[in-house]
Short mmCIF file of N, CA and C in Angstrom, two decimals:
data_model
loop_
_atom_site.label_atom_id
_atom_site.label_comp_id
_atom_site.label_asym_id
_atom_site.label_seq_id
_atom_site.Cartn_x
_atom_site.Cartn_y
_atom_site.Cartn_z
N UNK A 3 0.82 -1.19 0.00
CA UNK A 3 0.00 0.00 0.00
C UNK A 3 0.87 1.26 0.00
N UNK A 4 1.75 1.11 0.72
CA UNK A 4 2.70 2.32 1.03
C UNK A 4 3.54 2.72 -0.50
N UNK A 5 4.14 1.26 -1.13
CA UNK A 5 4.45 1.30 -2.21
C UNK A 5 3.55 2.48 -3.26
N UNK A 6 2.34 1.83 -3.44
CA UNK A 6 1.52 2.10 -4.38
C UNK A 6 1.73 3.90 -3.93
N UNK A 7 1.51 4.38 -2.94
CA UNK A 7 1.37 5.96 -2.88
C UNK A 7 2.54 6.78 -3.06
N UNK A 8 3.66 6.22 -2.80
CA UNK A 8 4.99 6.32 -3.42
C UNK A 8 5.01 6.65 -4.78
N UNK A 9 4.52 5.81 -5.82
CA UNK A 9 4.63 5.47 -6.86
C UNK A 9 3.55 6.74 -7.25
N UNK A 10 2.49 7.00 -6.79
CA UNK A 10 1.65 8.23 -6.97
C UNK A 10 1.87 9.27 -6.52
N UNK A 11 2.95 9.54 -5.59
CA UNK A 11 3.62 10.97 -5.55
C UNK A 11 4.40 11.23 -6.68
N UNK A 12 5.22 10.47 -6.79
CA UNK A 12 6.10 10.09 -7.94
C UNK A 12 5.90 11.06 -9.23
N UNK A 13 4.86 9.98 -9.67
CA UNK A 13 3.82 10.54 -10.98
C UNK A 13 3.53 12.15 -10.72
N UNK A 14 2.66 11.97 -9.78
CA UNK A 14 2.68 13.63 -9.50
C UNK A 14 3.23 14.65 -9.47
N UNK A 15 5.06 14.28 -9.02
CA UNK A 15 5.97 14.99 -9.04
C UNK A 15 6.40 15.33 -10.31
N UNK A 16 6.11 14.50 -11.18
CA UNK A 16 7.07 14.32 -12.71
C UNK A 16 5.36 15.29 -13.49
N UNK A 17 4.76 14.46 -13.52
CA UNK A 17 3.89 15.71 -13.98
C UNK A 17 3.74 17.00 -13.55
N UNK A 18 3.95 16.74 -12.42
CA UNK A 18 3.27 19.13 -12.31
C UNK A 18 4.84 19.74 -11.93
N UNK A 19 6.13 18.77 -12.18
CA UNK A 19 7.22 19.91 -12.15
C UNK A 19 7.35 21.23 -12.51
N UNK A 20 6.44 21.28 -13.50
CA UNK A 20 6.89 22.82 -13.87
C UNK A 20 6.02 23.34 -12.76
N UNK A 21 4.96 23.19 -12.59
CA UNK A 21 4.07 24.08 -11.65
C UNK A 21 4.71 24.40 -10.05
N UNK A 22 5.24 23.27 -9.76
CA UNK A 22 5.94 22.58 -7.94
C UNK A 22 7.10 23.49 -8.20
N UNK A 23 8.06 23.64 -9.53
CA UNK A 23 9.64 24.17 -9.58
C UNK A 23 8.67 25.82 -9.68
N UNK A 24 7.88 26.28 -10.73
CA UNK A 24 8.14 27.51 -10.45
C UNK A 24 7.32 28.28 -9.12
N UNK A 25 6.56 27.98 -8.35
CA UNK A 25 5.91 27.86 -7.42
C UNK A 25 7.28 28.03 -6.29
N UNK A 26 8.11 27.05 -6.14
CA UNK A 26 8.95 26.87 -5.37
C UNK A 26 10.26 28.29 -5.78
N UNK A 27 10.54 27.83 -6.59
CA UNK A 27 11.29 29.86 -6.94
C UNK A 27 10.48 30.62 -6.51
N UNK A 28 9.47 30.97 -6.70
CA UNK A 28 8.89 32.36 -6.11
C UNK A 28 9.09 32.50 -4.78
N UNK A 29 8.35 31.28 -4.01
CA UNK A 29 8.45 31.46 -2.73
C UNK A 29 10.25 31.07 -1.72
N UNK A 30 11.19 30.46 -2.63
CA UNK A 30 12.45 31.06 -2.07
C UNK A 30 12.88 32.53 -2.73
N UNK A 31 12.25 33.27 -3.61
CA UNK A 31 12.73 34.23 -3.50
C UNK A 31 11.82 35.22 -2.67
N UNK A 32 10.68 35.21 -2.39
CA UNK A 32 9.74 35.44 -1.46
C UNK A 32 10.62 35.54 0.04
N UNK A 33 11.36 34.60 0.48
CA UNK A 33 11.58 34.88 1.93
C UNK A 33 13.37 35.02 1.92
N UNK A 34 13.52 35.09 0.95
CA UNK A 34 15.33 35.74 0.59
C UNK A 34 14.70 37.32 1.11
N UNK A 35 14.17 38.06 -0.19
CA UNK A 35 13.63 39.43 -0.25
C UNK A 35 13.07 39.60 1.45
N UNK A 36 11.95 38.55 2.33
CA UNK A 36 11.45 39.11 3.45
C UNK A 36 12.84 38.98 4.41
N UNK A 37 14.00 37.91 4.37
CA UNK A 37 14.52 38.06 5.37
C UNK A 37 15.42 39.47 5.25
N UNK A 38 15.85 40.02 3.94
CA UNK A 38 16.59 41.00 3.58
C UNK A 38 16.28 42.06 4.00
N UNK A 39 14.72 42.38 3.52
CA UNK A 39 14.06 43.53 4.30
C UNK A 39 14.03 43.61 5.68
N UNK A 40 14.05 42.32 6.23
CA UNK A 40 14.05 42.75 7.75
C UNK A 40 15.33 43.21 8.67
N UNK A 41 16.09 42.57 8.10
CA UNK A 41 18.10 42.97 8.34
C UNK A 41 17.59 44.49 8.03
N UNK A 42 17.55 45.11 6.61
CA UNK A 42 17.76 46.39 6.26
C UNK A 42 16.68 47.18 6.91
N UNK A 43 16.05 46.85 7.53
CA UNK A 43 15.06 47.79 8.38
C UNK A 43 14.72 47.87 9.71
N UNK A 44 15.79 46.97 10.67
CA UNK A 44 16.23 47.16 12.18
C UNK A 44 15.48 45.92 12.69
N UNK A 45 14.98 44.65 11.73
CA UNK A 45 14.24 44.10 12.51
C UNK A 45 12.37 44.31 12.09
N UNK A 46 12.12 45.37 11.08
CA UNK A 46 10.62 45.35 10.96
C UNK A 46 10.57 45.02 9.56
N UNK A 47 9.27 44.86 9.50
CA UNK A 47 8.44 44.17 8.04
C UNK A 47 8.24 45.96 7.74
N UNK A 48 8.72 46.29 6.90
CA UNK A 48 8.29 47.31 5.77
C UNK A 48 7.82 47.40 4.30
N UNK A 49 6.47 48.19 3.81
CA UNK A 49 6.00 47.81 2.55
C UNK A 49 6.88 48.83 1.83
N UNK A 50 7.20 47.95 -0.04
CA UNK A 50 8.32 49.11 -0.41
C UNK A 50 7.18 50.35 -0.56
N UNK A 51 6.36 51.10 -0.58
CA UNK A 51 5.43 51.76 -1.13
C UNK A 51 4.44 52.77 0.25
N UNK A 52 4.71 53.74 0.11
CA UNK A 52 3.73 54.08 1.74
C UNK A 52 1.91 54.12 0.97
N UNK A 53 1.98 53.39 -0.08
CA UNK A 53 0.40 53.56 -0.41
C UNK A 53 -0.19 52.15 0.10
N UNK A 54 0.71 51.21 0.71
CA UNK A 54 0.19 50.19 1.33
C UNK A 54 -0.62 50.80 2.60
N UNK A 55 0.09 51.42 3.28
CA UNK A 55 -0.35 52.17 4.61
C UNK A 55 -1.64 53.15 4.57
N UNK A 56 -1.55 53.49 3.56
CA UNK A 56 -2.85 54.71 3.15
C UNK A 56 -3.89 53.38 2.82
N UNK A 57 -3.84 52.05 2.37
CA UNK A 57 -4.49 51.37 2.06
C UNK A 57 -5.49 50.68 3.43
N UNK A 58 -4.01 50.10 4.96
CA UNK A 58 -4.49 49.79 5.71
C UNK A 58 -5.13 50.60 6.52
N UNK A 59 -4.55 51.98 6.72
CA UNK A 59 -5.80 52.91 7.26
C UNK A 59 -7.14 53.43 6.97
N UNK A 60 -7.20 53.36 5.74
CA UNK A 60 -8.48 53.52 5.24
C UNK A 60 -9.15 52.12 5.81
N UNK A 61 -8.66 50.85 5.21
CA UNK A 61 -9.54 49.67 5.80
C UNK A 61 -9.39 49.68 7.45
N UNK A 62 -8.73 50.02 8.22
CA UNK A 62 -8.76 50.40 9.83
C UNK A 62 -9.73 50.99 9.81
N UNK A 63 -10.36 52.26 9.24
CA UNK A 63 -11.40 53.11 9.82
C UNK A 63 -12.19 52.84 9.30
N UNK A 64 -12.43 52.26 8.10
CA UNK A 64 -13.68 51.42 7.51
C UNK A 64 -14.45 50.47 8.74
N UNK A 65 -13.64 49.62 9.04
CA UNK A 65 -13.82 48.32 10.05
C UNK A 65 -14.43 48.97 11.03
N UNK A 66 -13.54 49.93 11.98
CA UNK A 66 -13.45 50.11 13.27
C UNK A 66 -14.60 51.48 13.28
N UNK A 67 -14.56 52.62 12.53
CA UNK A 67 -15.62 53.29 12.79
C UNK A 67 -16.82 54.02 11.58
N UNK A 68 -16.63 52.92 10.12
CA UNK A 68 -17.64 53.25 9.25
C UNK A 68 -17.34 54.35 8.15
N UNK A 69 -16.38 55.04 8.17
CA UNK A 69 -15.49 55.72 7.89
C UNK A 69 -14.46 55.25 6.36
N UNK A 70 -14.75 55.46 5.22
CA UNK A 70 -13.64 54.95 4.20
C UNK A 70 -12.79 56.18 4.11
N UNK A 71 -12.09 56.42 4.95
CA UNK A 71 -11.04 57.38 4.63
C UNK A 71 -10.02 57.16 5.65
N UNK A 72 -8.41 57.86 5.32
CA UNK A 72 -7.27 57.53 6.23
C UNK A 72 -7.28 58.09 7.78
N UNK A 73 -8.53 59.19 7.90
CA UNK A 73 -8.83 59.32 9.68
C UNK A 73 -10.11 58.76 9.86
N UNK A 74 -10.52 58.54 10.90
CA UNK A 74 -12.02 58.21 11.32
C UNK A 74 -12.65 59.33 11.56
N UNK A 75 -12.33 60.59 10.90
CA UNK A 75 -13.17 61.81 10.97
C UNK A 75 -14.03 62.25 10.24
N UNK A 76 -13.30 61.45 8.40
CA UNK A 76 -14.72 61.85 7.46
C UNK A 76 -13.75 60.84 5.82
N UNK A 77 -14.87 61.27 5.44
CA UNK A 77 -14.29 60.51 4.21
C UNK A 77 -12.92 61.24 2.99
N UNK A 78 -12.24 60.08 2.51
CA UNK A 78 -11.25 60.79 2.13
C UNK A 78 -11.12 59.79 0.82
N UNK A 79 -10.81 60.14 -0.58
CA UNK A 79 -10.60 59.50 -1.87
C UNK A 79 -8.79 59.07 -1.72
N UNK A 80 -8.50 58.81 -0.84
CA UNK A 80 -6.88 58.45 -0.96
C UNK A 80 -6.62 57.31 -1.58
N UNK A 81 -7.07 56.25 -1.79
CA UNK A 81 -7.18 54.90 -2.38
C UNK A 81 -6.96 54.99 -3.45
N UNK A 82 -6.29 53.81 -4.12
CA UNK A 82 -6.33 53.60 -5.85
C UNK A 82 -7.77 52.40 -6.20
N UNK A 83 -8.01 51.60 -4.98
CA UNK A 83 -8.74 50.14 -4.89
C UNK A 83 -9.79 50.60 -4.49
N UNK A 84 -10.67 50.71 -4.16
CA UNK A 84 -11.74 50.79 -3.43
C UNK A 84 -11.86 48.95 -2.91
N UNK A 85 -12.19 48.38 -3.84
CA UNK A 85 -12.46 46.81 -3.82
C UNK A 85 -10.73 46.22 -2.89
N UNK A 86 -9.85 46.61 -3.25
CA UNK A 86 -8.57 46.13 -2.15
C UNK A 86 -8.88 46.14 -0.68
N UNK A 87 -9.15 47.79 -0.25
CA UNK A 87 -9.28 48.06 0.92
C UNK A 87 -10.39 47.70 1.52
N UNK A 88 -11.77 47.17 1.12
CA UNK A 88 -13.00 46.60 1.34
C UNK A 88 -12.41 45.23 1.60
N UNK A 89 -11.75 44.81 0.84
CA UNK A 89 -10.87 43.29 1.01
C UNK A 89 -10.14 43.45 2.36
N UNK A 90 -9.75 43.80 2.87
CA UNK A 90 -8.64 44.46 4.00
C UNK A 90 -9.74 44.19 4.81
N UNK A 91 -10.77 45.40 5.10
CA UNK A 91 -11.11 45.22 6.11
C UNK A 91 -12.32 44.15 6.56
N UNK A 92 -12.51 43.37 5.49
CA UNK A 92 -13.32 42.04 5.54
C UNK A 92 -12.64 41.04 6.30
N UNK A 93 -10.71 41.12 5.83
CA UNK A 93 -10.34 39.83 6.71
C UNK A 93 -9.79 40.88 7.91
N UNK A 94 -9.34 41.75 7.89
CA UNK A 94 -9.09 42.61 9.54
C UNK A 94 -10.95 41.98 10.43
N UNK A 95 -11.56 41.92 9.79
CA UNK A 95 -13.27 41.55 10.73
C UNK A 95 -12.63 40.33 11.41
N UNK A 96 -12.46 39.32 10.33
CA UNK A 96 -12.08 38.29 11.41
C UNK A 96 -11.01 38.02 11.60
N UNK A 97 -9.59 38.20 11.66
CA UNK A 97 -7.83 38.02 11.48
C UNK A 97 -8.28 39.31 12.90
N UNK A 98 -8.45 40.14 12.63
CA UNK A 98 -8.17 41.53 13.72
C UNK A 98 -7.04 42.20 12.81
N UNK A 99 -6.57 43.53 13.30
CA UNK A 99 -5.77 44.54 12.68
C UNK A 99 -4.46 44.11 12.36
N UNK A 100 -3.67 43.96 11.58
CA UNK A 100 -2.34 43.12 11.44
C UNK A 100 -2.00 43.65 9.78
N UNK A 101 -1.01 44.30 9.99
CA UNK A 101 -0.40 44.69 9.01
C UNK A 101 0.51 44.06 7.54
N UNK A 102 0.30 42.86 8.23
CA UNK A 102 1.25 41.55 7.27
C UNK A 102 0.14 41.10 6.63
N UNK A 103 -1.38 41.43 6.47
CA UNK A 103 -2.06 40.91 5.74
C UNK A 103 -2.03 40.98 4.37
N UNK A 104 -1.85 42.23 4.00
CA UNK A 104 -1.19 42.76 2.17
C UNK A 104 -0.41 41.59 1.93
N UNK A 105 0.85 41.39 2.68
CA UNK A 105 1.60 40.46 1.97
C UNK A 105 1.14 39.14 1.71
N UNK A 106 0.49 39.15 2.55
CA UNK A 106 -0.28 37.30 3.07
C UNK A 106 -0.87 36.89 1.40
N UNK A 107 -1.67 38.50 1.41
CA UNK A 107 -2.87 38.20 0.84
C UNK A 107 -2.07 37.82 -0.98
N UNK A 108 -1.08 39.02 -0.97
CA UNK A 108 -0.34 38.68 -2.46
C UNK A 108 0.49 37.56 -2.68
N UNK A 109 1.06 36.97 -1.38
CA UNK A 109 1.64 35.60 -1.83
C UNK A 109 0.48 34.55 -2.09
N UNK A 110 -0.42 34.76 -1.86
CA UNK A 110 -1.51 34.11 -2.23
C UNK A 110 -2.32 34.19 -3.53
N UNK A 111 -2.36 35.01 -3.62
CA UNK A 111 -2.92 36.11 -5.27
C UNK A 111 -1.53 35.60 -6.47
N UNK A 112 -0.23 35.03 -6.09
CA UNK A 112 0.87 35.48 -7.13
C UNK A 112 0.87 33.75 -6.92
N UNK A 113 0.57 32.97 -5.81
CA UNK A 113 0.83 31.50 -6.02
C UNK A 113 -0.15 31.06 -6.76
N UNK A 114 -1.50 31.67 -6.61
CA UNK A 114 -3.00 30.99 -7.61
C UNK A 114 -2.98 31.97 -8.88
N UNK A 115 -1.68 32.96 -9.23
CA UNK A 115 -1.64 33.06 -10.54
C UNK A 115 -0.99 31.85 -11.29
N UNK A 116 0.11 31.22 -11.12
CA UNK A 116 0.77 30.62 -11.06
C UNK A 116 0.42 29.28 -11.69
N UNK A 117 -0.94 29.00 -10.94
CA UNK A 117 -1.85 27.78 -10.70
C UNK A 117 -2.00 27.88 -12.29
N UNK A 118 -3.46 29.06 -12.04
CA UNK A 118 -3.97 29.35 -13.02
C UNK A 118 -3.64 29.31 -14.58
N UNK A 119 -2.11 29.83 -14.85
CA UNK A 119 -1.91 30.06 -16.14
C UNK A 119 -1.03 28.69 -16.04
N UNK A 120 -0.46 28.02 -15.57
CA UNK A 120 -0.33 26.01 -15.74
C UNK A 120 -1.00 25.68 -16.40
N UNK A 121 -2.55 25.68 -15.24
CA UNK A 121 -3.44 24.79 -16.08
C UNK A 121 -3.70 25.53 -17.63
N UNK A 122 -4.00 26.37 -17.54
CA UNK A 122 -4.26 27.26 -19.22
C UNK A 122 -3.21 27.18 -19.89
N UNK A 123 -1.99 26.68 -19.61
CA UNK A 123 -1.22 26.50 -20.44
C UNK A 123 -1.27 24.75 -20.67
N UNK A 124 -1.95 24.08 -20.01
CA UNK A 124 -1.85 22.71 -19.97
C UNK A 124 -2.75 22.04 -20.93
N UNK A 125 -3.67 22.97 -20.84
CA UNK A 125 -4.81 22.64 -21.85
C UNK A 125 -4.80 22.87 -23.04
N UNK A 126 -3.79 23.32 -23.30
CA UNK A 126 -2.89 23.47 -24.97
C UNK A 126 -2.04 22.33 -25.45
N UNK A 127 -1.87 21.32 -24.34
CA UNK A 127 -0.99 20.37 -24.49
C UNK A 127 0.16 20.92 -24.71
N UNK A 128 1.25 22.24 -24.09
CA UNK A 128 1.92 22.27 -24.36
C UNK A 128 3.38 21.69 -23.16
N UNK A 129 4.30 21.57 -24.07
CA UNK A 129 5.43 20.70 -23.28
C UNK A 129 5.71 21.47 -22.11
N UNK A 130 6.27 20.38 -21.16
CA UNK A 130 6.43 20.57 -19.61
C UNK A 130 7.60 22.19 -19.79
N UNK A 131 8.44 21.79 -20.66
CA UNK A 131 9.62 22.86 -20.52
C UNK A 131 8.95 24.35 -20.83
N UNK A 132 9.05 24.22 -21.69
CA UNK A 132 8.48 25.55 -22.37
C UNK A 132 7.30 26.12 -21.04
N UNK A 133 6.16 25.55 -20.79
CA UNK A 133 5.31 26.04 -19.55
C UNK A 133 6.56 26.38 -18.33
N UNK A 134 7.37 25.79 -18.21
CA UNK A 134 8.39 25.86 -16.65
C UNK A 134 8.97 27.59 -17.55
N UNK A 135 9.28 27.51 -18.84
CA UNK A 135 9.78 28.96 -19.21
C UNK A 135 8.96 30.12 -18.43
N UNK A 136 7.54 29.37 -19.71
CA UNK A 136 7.04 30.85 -19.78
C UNK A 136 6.65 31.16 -17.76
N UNK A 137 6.27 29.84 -17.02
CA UNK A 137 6.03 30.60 -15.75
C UNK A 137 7.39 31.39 -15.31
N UNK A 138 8.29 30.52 -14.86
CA UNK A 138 9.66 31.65 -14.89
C UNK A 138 9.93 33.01 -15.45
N UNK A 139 9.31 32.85 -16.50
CA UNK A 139 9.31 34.37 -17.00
C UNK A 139 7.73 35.54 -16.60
N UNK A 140 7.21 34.72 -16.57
CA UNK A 140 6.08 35.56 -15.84
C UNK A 140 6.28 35.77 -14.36
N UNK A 141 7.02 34.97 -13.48
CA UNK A 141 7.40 35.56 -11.87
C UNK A 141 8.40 36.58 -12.03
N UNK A 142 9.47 36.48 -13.05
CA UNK A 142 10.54 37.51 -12.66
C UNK A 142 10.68 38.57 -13.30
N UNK A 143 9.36 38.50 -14.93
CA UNK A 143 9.63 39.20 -15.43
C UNK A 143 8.58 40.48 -15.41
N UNK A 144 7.04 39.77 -14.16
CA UNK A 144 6.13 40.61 -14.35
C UNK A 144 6.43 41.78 -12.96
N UNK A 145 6.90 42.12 -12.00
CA UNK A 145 7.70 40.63 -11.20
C UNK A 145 6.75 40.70 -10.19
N UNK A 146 6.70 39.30 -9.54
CA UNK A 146 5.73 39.01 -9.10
C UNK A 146 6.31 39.35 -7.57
N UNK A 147 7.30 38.79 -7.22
CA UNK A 147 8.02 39.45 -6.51
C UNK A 147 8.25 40.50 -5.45
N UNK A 148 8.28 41.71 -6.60
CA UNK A 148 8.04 43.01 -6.48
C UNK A 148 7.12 43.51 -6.01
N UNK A 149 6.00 42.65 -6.58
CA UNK A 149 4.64 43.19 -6.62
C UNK A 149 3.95 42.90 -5.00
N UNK A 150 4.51 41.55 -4.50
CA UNK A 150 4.45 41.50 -2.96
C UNK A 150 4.63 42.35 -2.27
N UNK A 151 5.63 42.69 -2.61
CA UNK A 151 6.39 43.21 -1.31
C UNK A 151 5.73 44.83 -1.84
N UNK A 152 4.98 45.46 -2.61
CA UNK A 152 4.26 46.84 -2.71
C UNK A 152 3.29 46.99 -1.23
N UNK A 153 2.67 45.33 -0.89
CA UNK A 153 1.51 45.45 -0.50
C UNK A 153 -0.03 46.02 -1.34
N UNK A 154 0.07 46.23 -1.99
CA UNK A 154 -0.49 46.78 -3.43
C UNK A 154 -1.41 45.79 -3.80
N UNK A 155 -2.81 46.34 -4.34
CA UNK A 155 -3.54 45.24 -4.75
C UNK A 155 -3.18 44.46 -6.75
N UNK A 156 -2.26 44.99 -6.95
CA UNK A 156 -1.81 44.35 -8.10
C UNK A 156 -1.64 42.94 -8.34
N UNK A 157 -1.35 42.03 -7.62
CA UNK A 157 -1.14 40.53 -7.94
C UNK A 157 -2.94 40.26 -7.89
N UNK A 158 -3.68 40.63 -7.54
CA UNK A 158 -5.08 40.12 -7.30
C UNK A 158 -5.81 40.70 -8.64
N UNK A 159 -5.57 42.30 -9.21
CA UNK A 159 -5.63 42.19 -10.61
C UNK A 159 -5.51 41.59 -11.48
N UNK A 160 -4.03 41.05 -11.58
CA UNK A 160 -3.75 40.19 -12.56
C UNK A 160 -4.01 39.37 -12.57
N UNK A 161 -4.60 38.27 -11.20
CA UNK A 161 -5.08 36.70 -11.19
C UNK A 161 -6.82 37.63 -12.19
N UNK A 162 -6.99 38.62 -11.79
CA UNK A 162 -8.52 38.80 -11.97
C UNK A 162 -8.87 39.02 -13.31
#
């Protein structure tokens, strides 16, 4: 029995390599880039972009006092998303206030892009290599990367 599931990881492994290898680059370069940022910034998680922050305060005062703007005093158009920061403060409802959610949310958004254009590339029947390219070239070249670490609702665009 043990054999037999062996033998079906196996298979599994050899088929979705391209998906498992480029999946697996992103996310070692994913925590190269987070441990780097945290050396170069005394120890804290910083977004490269201060429009992440204009993002979580708006969803802070959304949540907490009804308010879509960066004070809880009145409303303010600072946003590029409307639909990002509504996203924010849907999982701040149940997560609570936590600032690592942007990132959470784009390594998540940039791994089910990932998914996504596999299978759409799979359904072309095209060869394992060439798909391992073109994903490789779509993490580093869109960069997906980059686009994490904005905090920015951009990786959720592009899955969209």
């Amino acid at each position: 029995m043990a054999e037999i599931r062996l033998i079906q990881i196996k298979d599994s492994l050899v088929k979705y390599w391209p998906l498992i290898s480029s999946i697996s680059l992103l996310w070692v370069s994913i925590i190269v880039l987070y441990f780097i940022s945290i050396k170069l910034n005394q120890g804290n998680f910083i977004y490269a972009l201060d429009d992440a922050y204009i993002h979580l305060a708006i969803s802070k005062n959304f949540l907490l006092n009804g308010v879509y703007g960066i004070t809880s005093y009145g409303f303010t158009s600072a946003s590029s998303s409307i639909i990002w920061s509504v996203l924010l403060s849907s999982i701040f409802y149940v997560s609570g206030l936590n600032s690592i959610v942007p990132f959470i949310l784009n390594v998540i958004f940039a791994t089910t892009i990932l998914i996504v254009i596999y299978h759409f590339l799979k359904s072309f029947k095209m060869n394992n290599f060439y798909i391992f390219l073109i994903l490789l070239a779509i993490t580093f070249f869109t960069p997906l990367p980059a686009l994490i670490f904005t905090g920015m609702e951009h990786t959720l665009q592009i899955l969209l």
